[in-house]
Tab-separated table of C-alpha atoms in Angstrom:
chain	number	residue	atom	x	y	z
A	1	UNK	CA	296.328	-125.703	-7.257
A	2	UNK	CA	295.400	-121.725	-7.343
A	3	UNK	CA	292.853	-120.470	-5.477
A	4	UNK	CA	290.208	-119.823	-7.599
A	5	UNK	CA	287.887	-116.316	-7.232
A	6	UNK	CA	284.741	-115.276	-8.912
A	7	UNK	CA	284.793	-110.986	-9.324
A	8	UNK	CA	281.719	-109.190	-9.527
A	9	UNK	CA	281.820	-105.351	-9.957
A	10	UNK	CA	279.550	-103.459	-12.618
A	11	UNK	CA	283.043	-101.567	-13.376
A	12	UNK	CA	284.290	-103.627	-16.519
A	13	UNK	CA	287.837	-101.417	-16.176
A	14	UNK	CA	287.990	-102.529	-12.587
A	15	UNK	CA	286.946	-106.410	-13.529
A	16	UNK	CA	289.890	-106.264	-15.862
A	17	UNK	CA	293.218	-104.452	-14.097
A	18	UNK	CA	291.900	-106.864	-10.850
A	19	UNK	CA	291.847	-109.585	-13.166
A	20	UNK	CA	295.234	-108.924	-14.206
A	21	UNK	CA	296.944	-107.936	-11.050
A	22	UNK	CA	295.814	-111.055	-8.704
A	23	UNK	CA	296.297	-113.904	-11.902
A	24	UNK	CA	299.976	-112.041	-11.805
A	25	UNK	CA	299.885	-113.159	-8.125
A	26	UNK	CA	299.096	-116.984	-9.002
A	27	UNK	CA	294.976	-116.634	-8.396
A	28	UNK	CA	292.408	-118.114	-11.101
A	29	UNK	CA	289.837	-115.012	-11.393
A	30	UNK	CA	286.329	-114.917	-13.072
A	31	UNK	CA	284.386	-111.965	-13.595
A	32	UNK	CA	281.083	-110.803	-13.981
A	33	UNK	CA	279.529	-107.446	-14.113
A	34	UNK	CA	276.036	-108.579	-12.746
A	35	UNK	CA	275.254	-110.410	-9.507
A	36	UNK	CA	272.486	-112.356	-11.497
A	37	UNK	CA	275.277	-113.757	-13.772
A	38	UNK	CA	277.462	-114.256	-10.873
A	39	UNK	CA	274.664	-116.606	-9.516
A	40	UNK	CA	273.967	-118.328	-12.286
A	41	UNK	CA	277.720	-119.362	-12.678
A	42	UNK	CA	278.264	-120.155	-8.769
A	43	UNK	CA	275.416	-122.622	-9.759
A	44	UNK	CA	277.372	-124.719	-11.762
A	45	UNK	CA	280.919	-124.053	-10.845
A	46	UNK	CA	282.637	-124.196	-7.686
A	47	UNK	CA	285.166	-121.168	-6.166
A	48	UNK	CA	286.769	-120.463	-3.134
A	49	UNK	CA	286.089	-116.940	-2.956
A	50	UNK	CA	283.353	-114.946	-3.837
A	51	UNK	CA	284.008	-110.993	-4.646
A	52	UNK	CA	281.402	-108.973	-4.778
A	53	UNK	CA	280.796	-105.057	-4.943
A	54	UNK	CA	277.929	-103.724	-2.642
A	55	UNK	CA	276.483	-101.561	-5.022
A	56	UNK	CA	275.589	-102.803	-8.668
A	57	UNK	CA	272.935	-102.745	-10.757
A	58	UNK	CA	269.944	-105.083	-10.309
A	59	UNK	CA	269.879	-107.011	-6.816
A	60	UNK	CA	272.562	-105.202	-4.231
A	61	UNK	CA	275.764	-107.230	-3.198
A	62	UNK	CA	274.352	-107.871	0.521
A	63	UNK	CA	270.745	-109.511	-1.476
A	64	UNK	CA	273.519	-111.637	-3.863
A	65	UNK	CA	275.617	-112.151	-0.394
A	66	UNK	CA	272.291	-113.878	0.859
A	67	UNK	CA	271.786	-116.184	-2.539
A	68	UNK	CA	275.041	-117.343	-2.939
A	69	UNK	CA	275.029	-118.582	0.572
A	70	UNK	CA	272.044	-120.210	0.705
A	71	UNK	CA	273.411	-121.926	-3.090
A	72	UNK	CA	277.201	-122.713	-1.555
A	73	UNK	CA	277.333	-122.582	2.798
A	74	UNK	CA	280.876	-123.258	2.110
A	75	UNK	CA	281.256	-120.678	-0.472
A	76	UNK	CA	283.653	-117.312	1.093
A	77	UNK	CA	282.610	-113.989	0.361
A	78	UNK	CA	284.214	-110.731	0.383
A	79	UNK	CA	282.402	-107.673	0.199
A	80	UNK	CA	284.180	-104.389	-1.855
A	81	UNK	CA	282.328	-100.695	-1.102
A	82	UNK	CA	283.333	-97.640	-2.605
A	83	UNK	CA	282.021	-96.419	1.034
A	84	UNK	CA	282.130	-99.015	3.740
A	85	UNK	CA	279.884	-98.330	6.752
A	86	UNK	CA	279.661	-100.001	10.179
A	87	UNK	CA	276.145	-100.625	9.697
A	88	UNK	CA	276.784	-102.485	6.574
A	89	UNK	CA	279.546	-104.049	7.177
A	90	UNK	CA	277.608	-105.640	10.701
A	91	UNK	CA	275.131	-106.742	8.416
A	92	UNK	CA	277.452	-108.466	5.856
A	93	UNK	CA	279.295	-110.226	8.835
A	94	UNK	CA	275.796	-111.647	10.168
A	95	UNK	CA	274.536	-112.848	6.798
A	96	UNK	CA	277.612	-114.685	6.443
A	97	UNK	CA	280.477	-112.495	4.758
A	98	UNK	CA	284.226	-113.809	5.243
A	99	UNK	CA	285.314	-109.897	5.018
A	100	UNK	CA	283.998	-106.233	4.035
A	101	UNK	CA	287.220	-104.273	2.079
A	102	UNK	CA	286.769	-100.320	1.358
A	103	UNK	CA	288.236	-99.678	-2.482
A	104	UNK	CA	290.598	-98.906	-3.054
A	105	UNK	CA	291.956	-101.716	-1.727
A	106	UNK	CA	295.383	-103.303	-0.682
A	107	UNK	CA	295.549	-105.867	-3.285
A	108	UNK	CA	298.454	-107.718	-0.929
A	109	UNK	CA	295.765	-107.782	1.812
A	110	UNK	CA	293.261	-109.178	-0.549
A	111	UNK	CA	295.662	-112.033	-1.549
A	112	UNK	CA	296.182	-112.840	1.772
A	113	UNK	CA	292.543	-112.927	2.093
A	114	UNK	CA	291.845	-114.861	-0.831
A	115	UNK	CA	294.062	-117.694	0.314
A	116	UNK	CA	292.494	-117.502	3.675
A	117	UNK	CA	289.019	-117.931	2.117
A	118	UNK	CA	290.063	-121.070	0.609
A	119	UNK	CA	291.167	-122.590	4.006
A	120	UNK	CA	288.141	-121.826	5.466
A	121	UNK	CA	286.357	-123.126	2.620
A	122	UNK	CA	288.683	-126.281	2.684
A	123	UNK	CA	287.773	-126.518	6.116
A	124	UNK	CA	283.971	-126.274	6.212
A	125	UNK	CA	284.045	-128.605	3.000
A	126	UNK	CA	286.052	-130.825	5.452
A	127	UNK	CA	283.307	-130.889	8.389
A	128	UNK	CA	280.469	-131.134	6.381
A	129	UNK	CA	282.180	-134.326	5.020
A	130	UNK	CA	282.407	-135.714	8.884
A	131	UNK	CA	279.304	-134.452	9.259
A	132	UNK	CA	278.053	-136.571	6.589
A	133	UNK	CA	279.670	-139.448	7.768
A	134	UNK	CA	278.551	-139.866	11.014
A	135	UNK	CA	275.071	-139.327	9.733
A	136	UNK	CA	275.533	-142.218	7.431
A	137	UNK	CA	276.912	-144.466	10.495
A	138	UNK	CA	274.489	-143.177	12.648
A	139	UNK	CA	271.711	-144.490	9.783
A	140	UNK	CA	273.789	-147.897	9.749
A	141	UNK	CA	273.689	-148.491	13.629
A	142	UNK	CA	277.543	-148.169	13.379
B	1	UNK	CA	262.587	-69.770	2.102
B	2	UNK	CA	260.413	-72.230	3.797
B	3	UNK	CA	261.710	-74.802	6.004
B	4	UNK	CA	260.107	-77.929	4.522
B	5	UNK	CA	261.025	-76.892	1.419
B	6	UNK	CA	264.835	-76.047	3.024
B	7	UNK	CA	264.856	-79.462	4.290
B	8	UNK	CA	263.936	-81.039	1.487
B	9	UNK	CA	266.769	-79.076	-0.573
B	10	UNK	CA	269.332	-80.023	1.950
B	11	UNK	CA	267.978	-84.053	1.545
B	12	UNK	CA	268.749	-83.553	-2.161
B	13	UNK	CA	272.455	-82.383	-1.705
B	14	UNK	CA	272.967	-85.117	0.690
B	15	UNK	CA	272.110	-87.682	-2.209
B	16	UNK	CA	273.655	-85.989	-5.003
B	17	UNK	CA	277.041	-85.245	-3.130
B	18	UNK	CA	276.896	-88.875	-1.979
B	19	UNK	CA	275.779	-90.368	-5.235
B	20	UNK	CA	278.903	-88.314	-6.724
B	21	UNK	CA	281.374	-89.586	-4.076
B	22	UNK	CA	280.646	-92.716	-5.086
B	23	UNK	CA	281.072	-92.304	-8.536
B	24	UNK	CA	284.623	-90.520	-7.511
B	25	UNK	CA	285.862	-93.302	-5.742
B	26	UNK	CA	285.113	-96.019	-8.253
B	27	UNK	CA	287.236	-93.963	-10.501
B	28	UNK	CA	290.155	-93.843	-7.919
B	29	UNK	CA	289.703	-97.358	-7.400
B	30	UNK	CA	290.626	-97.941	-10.663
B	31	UNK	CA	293.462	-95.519	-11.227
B	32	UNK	CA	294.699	-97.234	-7.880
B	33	UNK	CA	294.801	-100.806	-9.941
B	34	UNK	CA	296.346	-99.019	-12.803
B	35	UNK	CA	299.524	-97.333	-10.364
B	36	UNK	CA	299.405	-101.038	-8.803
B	37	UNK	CA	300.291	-102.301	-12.146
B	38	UNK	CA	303.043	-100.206	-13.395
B	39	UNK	CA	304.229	-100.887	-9.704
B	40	UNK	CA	304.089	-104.800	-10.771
B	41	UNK	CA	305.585	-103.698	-14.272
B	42	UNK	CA	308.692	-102.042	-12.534
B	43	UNK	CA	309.402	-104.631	-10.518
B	44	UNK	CA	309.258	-107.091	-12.932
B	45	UNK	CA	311.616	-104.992	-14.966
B	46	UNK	CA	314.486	-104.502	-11.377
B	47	UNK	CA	314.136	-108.152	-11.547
B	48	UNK	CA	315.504	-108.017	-15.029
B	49	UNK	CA	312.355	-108.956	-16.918
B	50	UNK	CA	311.548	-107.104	-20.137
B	51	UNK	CA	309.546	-104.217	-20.269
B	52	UNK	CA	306.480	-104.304	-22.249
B	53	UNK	CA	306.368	-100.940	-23.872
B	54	UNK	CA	303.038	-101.868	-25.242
B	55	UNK	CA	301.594	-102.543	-21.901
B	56	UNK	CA	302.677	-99.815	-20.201
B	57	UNK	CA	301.175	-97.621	-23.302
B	58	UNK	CA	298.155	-99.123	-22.799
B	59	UNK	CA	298.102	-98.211	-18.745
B	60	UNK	CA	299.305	-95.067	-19.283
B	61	UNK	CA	296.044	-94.441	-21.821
B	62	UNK	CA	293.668	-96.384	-19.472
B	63	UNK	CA	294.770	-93.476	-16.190
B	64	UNK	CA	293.528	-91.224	-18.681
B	65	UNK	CA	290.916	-92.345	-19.457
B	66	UNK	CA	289.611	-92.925	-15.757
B	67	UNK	CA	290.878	-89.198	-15.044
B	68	UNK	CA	288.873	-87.802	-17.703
B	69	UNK	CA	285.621	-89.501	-16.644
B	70	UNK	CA	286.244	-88.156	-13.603
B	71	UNK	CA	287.085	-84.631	-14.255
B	72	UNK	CA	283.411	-84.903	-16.054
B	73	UNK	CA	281.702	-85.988	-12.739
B	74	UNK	CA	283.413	-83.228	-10.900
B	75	UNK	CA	282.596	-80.445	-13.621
B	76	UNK	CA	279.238	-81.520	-13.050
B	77	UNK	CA	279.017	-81.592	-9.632
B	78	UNK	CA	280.725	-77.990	-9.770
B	79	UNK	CA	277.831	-76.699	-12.007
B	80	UNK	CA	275.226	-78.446	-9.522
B	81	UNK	CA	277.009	-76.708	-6.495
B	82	UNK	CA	276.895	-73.285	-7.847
B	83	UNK	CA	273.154	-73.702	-8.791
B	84	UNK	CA	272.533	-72.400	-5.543
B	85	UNK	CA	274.620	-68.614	-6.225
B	86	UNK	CA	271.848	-67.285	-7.074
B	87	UNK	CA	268.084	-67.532	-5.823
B	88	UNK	CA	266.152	-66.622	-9.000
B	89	UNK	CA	267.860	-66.505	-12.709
B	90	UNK	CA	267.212	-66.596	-16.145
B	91	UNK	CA	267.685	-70.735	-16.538
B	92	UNK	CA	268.520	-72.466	-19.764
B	93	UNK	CA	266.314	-75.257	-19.411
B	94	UNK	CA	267.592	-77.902	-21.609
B	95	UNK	CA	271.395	-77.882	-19.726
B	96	UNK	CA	269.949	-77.697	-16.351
B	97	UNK	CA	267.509	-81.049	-17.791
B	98	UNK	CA	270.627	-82.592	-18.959
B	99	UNK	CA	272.485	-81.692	-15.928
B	100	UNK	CA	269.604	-83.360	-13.989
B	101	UNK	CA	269.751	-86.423	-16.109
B	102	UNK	CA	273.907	-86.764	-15.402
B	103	UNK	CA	273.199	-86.524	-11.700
B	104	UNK	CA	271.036	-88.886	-11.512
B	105	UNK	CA	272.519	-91.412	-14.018
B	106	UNK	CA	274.150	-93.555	-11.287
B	107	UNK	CA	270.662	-94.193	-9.772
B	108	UNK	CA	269.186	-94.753	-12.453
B	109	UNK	CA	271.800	-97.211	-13.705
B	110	UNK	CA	271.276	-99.081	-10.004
B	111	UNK	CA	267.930	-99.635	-11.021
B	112	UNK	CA	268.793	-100.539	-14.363
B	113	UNK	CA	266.876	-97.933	-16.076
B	114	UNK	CA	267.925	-95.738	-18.972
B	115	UNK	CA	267.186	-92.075	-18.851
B	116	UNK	CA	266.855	-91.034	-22.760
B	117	UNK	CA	266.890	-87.011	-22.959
B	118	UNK	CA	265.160	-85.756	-26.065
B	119	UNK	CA	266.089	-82.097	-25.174
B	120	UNK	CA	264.206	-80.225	-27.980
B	121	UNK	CA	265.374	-78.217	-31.258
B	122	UNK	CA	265.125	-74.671	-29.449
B	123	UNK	CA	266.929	-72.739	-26.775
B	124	UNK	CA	264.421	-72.363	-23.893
B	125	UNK	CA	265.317	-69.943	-21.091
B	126	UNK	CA	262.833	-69.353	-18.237
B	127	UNK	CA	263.525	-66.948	-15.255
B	128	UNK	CA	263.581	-69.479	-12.253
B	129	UNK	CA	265.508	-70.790	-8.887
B	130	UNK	CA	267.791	-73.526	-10.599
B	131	UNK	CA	268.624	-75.267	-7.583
B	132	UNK	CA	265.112	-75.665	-6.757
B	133	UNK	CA	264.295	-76.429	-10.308
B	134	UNK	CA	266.988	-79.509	-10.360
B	135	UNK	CA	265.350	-80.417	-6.870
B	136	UNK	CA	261.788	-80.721	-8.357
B	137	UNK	CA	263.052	-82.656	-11.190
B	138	UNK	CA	264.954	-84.750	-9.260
B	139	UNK	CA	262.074	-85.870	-7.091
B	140	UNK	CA	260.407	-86.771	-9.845
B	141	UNK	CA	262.966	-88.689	-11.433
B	142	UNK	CA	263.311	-90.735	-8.281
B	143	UNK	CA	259.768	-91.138	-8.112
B	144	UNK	CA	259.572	-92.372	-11.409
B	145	UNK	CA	262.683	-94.759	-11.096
B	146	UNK	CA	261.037	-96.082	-7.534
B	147	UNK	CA	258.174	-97.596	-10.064
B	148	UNK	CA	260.230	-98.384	-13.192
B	149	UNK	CA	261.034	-101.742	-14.186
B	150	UNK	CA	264.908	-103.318	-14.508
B	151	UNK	CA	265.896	-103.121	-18.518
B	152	UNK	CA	262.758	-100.002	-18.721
B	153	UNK	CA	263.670	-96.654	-20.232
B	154	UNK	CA	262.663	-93.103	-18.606
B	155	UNK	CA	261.951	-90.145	-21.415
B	156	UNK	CA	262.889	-86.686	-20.744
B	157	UNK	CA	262.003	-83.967	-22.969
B	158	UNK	CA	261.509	-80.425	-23.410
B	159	UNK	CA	259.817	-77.926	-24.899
B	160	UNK	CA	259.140	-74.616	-25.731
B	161	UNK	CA	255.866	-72.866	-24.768
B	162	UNK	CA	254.835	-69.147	-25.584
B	163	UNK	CA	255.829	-67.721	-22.601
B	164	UNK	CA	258.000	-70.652	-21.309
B	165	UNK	CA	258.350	-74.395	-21.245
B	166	UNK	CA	257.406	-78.078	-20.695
B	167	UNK	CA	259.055	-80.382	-19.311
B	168	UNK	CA	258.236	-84.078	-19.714
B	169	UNK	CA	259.142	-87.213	-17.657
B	170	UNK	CA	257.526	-90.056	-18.600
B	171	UNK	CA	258.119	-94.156	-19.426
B	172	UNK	CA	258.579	-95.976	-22.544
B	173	UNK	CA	257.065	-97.628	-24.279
B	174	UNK	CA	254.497	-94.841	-24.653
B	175	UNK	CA	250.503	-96.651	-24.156
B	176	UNK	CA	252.038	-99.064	-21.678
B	177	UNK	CA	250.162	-99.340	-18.487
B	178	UNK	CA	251.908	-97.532	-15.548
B	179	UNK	CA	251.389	-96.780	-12.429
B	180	UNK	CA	253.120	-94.114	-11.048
B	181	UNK	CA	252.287	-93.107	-7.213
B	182	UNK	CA	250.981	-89.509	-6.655
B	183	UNK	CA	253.365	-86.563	-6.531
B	184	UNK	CA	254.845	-86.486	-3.135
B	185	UNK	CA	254.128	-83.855	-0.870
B	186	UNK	CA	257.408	-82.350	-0.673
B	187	UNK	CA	257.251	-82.265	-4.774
B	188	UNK	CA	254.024	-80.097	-4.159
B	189	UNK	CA	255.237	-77.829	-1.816
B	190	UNK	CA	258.220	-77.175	-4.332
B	191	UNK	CA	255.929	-76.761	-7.670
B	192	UNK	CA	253.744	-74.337	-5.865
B	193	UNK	CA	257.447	-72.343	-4.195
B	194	UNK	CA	258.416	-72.382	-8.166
B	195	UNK	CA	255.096	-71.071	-9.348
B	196	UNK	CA	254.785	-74.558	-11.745
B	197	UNK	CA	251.890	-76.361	-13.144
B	198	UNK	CA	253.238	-80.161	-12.469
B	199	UNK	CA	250.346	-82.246	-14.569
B	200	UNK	CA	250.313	-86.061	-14.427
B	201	UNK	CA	250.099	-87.792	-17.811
B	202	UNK	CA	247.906	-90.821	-17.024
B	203	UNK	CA	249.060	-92.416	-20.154
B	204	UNK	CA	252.322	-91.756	-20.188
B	205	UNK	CA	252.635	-92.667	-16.562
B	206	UNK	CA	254.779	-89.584	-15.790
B	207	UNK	CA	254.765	-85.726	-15.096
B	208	UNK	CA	254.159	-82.760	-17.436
B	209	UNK	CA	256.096	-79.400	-15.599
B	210	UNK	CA	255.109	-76.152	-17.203
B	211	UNK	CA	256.626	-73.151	-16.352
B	212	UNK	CA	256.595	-69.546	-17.502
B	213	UNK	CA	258.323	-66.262	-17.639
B	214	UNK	CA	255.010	-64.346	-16.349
């Protein structure tokens, strides 16, 4: 099964050549030019990666970083800055970004990142699972 | 020139040049994608795929496209840069508004504001500093945006006085309660440098900025 990515850039040109480039490299992408949309959707639909431009109209891409954590724990997100700084890209790490990519960006690298986001996310889906398992034993006296 | 009023001059470049280097690089983000895909295009085609004329028409439009936009950010930030040649001359007011306006679109557009310019019917030149001019203006745009609303819209206008102009920044809709903070000190210190009445228009929630030729 592809990985599956949800794009979010105010760009529309840049939503679309992305689109086109990393489906061409066997990856599901949805886009949305507004973190609030973006939210709405990670609501009700589940992706392995998260993509989401620093700057954009409306709440920033750190703010939406915060939501769609606290929405999907399991849910990978990369950051994409037109200028990346250490200072923000500390503070993305600590709130829980997978990765914080400077455009223009190597769209091989981002692959490679994309399908490393979905292990993780595989992974974390995994040991919450266990997690939840035990707790349910635990409940049982087992 | 005063050093408050040097520092605050030197604040605005910072923001301008950096709001514009953003702007750049989103551009050259996307003409990046675009050379990506002809990349992807040729070597579907040495793998003996067909090549999609069509497609690569439509790249070849979309560079373009992206290299036009920005060629228009960097003729504006040319025109803001040599605002500063010289100290005091005769301004047309209505470009240097518009000029304004362009510079500060991308904040605006993070706040999801709409600057609307109703420039006026008439030619209005006024003998001024023009980089000092486009710093006052500035301030007060980002003033105003600080207490605009997502989805509001910001009105610029000008007009032409008997021995000068007005310029106008206020909110829409017009009669709607606003509450726009006090001029800033550093917007003081620049209308008094510039010799400009800067009025605030309690119910349009913005600034009137006369200026004259005297």
């Amino acid at each position: 099964m592809a990985e599956h990515v949800l794009l979010v850039d105010d760009e529309k040109d840049f939503l679309d050549i992305m689109k086109e480039r990393l489906s061409a490299r066997g990856i599901a992408v949805s886009t949305e030019t507004s973190p609030e949309k973006a939210l709405k959707r990670i609501e009700s639909e589940l992706f392995d990666a998260l993509i989401l431009d620093l700057q954009m109209p409306g709440i920033d891409g750190l703010e939406a970083l915060k939501r769609a954590k606290k929405l999907r724990p399991e849910l990978q997100v990369i950051l994409l800055t037109g200028h990346a700084t250490v200072e923000k890209g500390v503070e993305a790490i600590k709130l829980g970004a997978m990765d914080f990519i400077e455009k223009p960006a190597d769209l091989e690298a981002l692959s490679e990142k994309i399908k490393r986001a979905r292990q993780n996310k595989m992974l974390i889906v995994e040991k919450m699972n266990q997690e939840k398992i035990v707790e349910m034993l635990r409940r049982f006296g087992l | 020139m005063d050093e408050d009023i040097e520092h605050t001059g030197l604040v605005f470049f910072g923001k301008v040049t950096a709001s514009i280097s953003h702007e750049i690089k989103n551009r050259m983000a996307i003409i990046n994608e675009q050379a990506g895909l002809l990349e992807d295009l040729l070597l579907m085609a040495e793998r003996g795929g067909e090549v999609d004329l069509a497609r690569l028409k439509r790249v070849s439009g979309a560079v373009k496209v992206q290299v036009a936009m920005g060629d228009r950010i960097l003729r504006n930030m040319n025109r803001f840069a040599h605002s500063i040649d010289n100290p005091v001359v005769s301004v047309d007011i209505r470009s240097l508004l518009e000029l304004t306006a362009k510079l500060a679109a991308r904040l605006a557009s993070l706040k999801g504001v709409n600057l609307e310019i109703y420039p006026g019917p008439e030619n209005v030149e006024v003998t001024t500093s023009p980089f000092l001019l486009m710093n006052l203006l500035w301030l007060c745009l980002e003033t105003a945006l600080s207490v605009s609303d997502s989805g509001s819209e910001l009105v610029l206008t000008c007009q032409k006085q008997e021995d000068g102009a007005a310029i106008g920044i206020g909110s829409e809709p017009e009669g709607k309660e606003h509450h726009f903070p006090e001029a800033s000190r550093e917007l003081k210190s620049l209308a008094s440098a510039l010799g400009i009445e800067l009025v605030a228009n309690e119910q349009r929630g913005g600034w009137t900025i006369r200026m004259s030729n005297a």
